[in-house]
PDB file of N, CA and C in Angstrom:
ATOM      1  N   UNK C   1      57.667 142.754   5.738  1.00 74.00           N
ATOM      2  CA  UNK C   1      59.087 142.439   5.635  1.00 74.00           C
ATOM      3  C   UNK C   1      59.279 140.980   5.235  1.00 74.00           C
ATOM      4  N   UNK C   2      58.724 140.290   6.017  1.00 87.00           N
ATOM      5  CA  UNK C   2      58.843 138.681   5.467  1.00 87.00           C
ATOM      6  C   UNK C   2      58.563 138.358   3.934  1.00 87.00           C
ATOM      7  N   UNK C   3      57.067 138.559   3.680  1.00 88.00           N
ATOM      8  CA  UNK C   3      56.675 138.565   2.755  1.00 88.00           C
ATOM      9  C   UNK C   3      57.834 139.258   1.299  1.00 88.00           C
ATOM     10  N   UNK C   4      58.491 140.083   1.238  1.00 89.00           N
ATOM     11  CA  UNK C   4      59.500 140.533   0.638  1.00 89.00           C
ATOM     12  C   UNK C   4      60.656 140.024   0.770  1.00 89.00           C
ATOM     13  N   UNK C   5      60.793 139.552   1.869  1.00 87.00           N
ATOM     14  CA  UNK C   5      62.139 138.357   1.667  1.00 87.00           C
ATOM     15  C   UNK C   5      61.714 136.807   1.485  1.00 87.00           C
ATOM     16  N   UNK C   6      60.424 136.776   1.357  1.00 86.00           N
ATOM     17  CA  UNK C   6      59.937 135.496   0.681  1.00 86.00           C
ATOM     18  C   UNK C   6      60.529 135.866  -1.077  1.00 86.00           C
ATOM     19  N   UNK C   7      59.588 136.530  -1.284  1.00 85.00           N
ATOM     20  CA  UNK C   7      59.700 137.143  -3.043  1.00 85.00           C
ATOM     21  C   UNK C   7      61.525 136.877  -3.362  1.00 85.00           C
ATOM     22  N   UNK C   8      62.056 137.863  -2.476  1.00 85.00           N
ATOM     23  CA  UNK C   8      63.638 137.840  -3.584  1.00 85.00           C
ATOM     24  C   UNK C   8      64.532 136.654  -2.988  1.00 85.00           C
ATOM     25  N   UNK C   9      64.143 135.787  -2.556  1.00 83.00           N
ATOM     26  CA  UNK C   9      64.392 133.999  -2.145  1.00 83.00           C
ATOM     27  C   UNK C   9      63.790 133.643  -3.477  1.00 83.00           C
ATOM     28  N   UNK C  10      63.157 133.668  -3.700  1.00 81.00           N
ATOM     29  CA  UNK C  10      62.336 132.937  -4.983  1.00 81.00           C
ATOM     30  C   UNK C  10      63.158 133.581  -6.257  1.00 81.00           C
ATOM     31  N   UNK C  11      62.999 134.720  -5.978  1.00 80.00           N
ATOM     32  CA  UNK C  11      63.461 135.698  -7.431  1.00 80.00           C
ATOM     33  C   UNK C  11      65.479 135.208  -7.514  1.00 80.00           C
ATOM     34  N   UNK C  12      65.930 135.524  -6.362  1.00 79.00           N
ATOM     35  CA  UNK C  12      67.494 135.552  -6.618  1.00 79.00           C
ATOM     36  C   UNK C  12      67.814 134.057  -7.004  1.00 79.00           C
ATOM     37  N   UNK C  13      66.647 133.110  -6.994  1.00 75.00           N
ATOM     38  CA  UNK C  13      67.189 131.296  -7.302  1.00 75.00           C
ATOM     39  C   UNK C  13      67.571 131.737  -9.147  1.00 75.00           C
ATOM     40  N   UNK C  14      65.406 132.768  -9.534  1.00 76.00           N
ATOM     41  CA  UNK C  14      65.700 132.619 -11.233  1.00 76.00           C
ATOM     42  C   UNK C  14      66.912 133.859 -11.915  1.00 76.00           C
ATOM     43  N   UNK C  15      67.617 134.994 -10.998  1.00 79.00           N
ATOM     44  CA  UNK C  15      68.329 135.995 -11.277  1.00 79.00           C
ATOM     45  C   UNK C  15      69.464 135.435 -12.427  1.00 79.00           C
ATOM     46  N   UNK C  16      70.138 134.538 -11.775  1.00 81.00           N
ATOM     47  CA  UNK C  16      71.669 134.190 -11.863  1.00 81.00           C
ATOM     48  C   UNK C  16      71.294 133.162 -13.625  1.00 81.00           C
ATOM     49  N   UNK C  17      70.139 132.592 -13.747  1.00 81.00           N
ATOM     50  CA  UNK C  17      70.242 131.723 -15.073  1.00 81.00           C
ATOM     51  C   UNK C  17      69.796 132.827 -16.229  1.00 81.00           C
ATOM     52  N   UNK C  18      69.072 133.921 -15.273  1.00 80.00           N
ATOM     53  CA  UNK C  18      68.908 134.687 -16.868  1.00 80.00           C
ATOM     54  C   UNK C  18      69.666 135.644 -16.806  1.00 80.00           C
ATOM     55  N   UNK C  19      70.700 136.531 -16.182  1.00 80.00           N
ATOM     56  CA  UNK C  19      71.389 137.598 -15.964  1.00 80.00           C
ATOM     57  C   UNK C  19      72.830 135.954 -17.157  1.00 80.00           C
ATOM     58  N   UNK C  20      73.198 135.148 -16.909  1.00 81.00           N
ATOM     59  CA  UNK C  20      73.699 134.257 -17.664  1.00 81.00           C
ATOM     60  C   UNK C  20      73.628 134.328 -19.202  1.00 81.00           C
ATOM     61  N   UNK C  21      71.838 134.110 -18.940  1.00 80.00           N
ATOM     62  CA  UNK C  21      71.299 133.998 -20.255  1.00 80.00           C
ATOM     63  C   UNK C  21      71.259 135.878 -21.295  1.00 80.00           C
ATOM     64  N   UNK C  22      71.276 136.571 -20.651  1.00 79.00           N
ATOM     65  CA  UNK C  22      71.570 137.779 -20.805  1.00 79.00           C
ATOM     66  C   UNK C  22      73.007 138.088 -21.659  1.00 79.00           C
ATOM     67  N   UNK C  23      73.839 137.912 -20.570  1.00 79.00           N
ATOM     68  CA  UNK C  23      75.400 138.224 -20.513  1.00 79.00           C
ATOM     69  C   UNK C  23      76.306 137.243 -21.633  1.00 79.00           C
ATOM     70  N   UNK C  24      76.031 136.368 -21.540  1.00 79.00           N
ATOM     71  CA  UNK C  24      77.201 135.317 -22.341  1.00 79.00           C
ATOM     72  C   UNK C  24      75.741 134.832 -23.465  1.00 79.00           C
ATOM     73  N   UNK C  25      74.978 134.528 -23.643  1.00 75.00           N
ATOM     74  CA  UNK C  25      74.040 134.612 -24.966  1.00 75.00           C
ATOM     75  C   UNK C  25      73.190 135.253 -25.507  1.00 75.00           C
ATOM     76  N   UNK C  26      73.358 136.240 -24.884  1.00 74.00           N
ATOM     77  CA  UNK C  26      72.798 137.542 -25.679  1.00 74.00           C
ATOM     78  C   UNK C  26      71.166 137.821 -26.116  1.00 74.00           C
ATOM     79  N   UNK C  27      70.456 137.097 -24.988  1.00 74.00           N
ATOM     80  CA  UNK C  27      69.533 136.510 -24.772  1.00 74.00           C
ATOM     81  C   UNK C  27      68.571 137.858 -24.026  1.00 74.00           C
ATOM     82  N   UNK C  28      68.286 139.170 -24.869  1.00 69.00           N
ATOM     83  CA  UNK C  28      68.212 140.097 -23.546  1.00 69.00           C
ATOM     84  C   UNK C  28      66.851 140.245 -24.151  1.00 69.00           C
ATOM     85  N   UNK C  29      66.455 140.319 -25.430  1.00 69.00           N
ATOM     86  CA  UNK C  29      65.604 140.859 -25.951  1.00 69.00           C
ATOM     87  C   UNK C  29      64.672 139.675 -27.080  1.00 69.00           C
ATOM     88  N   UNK C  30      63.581 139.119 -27.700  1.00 63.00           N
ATOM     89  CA  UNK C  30      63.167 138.042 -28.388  1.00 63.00           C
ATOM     90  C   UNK C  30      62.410 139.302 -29.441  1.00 63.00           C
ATOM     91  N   UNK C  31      62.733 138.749 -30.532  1.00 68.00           N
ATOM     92  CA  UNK C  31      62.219 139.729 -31.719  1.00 68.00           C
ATOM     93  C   UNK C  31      60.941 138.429 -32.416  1.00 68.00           C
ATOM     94  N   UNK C  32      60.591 137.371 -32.044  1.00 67.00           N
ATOM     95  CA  UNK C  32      59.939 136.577 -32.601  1.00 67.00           C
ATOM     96  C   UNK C  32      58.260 136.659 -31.227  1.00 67.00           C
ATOM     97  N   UNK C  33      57.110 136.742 -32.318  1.00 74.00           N
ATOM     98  CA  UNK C  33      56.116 136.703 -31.476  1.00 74.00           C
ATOM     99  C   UNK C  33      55.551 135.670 -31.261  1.00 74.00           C
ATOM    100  N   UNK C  34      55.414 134.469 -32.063  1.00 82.00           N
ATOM    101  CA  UNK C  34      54.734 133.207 -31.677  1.00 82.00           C
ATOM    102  C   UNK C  34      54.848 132.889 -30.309  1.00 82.00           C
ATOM    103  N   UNK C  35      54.268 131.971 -29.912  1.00 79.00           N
ATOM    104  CA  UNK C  35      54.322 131.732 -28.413  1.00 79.00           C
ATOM    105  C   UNK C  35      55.257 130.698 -28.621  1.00 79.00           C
ATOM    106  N   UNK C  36      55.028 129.603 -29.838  1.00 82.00           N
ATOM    107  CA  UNK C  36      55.950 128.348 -30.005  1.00 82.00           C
ATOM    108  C   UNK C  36      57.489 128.381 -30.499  1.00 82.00           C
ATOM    109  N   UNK C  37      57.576 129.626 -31.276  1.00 81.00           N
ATOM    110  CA  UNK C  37      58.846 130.182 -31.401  1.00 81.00           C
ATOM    111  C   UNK C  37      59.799 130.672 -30.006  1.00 81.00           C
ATOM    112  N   UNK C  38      58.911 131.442 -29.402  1.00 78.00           N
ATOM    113  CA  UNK C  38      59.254 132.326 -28.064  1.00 78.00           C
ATOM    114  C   UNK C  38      60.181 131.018 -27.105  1.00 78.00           C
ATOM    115  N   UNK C  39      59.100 129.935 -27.438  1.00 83.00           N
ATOM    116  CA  UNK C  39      58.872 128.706 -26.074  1.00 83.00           C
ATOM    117  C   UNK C  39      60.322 127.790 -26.763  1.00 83.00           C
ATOM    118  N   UNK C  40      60.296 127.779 -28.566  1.00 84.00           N
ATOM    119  CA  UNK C  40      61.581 126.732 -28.932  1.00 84.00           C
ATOM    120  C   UNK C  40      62.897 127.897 -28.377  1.00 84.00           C
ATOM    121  N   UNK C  41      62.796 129.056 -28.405  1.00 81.00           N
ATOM    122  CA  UNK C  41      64.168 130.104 -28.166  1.00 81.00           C
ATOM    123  C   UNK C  41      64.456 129.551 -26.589  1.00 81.00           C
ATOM    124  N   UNK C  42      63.271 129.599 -25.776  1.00 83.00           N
ATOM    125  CA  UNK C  42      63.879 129.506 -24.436  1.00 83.00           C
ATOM    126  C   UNK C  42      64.149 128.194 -24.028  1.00 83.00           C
ATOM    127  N   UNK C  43      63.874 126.968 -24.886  1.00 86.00           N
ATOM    128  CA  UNK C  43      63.970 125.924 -23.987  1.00 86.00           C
ATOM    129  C   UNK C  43      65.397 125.771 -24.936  1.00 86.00           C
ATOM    130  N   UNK C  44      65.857 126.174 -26.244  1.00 85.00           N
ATOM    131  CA  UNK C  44      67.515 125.738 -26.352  1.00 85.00           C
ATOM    132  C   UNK C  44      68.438 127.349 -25.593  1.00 85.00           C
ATOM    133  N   UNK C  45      67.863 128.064 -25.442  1.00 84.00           N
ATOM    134  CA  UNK C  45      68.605 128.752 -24.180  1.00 84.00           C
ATOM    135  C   UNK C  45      68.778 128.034 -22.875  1.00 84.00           C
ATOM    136  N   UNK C  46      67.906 127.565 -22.511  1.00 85.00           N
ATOM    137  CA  UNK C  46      68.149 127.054 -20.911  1.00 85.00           C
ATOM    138  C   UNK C  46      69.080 126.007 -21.176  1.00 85.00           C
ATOM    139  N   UNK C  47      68.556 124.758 -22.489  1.00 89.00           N
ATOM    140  CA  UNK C  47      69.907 124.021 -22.986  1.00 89.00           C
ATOM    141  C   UNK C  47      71.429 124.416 -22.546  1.00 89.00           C
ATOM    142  N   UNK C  48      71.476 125.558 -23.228  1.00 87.00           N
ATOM    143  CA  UNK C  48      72.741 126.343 -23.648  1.00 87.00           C
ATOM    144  C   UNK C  48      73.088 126.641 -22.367  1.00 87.00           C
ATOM    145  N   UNK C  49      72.617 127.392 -21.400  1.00 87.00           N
ATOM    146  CA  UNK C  49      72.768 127.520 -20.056  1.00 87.00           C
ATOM    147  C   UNK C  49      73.132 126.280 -19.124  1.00 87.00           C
ATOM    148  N   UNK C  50      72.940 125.099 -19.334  1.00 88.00           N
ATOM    149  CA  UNK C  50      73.048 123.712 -18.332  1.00 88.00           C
ATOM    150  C   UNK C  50      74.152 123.560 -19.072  1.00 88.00           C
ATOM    151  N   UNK C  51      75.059 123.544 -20.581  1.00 89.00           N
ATOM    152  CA  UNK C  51      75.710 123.200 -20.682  1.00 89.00           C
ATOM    153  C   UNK C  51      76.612 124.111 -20.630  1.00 89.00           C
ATOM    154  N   UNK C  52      76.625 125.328 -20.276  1.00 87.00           N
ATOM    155  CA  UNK C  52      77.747 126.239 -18.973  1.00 87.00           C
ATOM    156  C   UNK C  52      77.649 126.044 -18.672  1.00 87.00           C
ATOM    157  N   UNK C  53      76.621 125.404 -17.365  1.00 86.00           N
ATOM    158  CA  UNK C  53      77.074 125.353 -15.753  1.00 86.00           C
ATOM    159  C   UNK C  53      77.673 123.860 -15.560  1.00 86.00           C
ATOM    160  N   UNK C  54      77.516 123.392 -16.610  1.00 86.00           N
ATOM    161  CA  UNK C  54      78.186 122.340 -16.072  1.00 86.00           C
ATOM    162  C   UNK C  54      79.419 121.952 -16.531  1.00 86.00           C
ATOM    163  N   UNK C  55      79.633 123.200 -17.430  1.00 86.00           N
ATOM    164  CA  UNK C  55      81.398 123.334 -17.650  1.00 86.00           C
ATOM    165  C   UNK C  55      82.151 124.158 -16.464  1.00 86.00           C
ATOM    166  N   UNK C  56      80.770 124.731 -15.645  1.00 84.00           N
ATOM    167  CA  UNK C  56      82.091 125.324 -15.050  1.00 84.00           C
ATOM    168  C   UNK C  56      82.137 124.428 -13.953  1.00 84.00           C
ATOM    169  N   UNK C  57      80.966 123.869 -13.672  1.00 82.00           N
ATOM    170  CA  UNK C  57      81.096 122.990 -12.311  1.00 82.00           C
ATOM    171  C   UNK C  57      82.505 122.004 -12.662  1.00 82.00           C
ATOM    172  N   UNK C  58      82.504 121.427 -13.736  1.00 81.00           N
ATOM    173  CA  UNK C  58      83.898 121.037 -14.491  1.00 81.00           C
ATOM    174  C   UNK C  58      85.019 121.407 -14.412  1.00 81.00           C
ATOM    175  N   UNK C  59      85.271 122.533 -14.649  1.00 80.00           N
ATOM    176  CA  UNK C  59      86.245 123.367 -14.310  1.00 80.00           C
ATOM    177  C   UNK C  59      86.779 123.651 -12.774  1.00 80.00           C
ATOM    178  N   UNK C  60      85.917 123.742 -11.903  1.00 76.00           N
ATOM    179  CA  UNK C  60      85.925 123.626 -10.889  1.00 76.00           C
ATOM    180  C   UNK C  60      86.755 122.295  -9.754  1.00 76.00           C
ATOM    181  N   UNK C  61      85.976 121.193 -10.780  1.00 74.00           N
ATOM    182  CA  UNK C  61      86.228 119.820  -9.922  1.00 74.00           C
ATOM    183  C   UNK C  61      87.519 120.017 -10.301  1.00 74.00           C
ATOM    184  N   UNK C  62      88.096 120.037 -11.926  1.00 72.00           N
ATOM    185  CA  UNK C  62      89.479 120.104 -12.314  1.00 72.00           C
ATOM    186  C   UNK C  62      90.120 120.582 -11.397  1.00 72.00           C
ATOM    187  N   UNK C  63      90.013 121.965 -10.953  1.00 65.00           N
ATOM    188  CA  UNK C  63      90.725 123.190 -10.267  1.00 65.00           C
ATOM    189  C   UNK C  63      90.907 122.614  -9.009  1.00 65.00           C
ATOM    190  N   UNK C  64      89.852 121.562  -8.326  1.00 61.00           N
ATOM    191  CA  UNK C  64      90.207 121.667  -7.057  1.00 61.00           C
ATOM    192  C   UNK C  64      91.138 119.788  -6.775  1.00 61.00           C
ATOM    193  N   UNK C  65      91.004 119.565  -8.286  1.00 62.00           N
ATOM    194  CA  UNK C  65      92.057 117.947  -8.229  1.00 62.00           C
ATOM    195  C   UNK C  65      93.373 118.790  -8.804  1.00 62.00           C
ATOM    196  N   UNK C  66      93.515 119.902  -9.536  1.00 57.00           N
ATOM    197  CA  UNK C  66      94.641 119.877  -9.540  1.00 57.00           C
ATOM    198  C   UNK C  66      95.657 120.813  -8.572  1.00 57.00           C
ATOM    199  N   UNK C  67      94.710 121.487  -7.182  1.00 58.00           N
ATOM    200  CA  UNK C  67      95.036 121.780  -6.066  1.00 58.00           C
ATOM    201  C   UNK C  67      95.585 120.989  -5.130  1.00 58.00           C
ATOM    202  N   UNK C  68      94.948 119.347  -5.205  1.00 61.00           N
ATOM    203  CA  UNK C  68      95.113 118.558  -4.691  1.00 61.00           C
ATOM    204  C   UNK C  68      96.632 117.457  -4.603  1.00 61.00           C
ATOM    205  N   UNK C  69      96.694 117.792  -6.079  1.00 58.00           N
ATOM    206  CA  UNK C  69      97.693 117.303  -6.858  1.00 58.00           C
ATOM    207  C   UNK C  69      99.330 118.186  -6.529  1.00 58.00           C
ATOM    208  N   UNK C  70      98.993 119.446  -5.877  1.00 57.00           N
ATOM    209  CA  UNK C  70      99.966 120.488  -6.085  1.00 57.00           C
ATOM    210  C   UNK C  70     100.313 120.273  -4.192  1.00 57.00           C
ATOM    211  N   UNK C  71      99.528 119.754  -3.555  1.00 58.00           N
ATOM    212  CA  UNK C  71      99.911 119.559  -1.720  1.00 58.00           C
ATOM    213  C   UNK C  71     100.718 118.925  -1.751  1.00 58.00           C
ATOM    214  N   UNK C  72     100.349 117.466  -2.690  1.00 56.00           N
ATOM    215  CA  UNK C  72     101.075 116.327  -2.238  1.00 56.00           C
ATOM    216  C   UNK C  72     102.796 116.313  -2.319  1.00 56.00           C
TER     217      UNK C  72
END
């Protein structure tokens, strides 16, 4: 039992960047075999991925200054 909730602790951290990388870039399947091709696709995917999350973390800060803005 432990041992299996070790695994999907580890697994559910990498779920959410590629179910991302999946869903909004279309990132499900690689038709290129090189390893260096494979390796340039995923490192401007993960790119592409940091610069969502940190629009939404953006979006977020916005959302919660202009919550802030709406008390006063």
């Amino acid at each position: 039992i432990f041992r299996n909730m070790r695994i999907s602790r580890k697994r559910s951290l990498v779920d959410y960047p590629f179910a991302i990388m999946k869903s909004e870039f279309h990132f499900s399947h690689t038709l290129v075999t090189p390893f260096r091709t494979v390796r340039m696709k995923f490192v401007f995917s993960r790119f592409y991925y940091n610069l969502f999350a940190l629009g939404q973390l953006k979006q977020r800060v916005n959302y919660g200054n202009f919550n802030k803005k709406l008390r006063k």
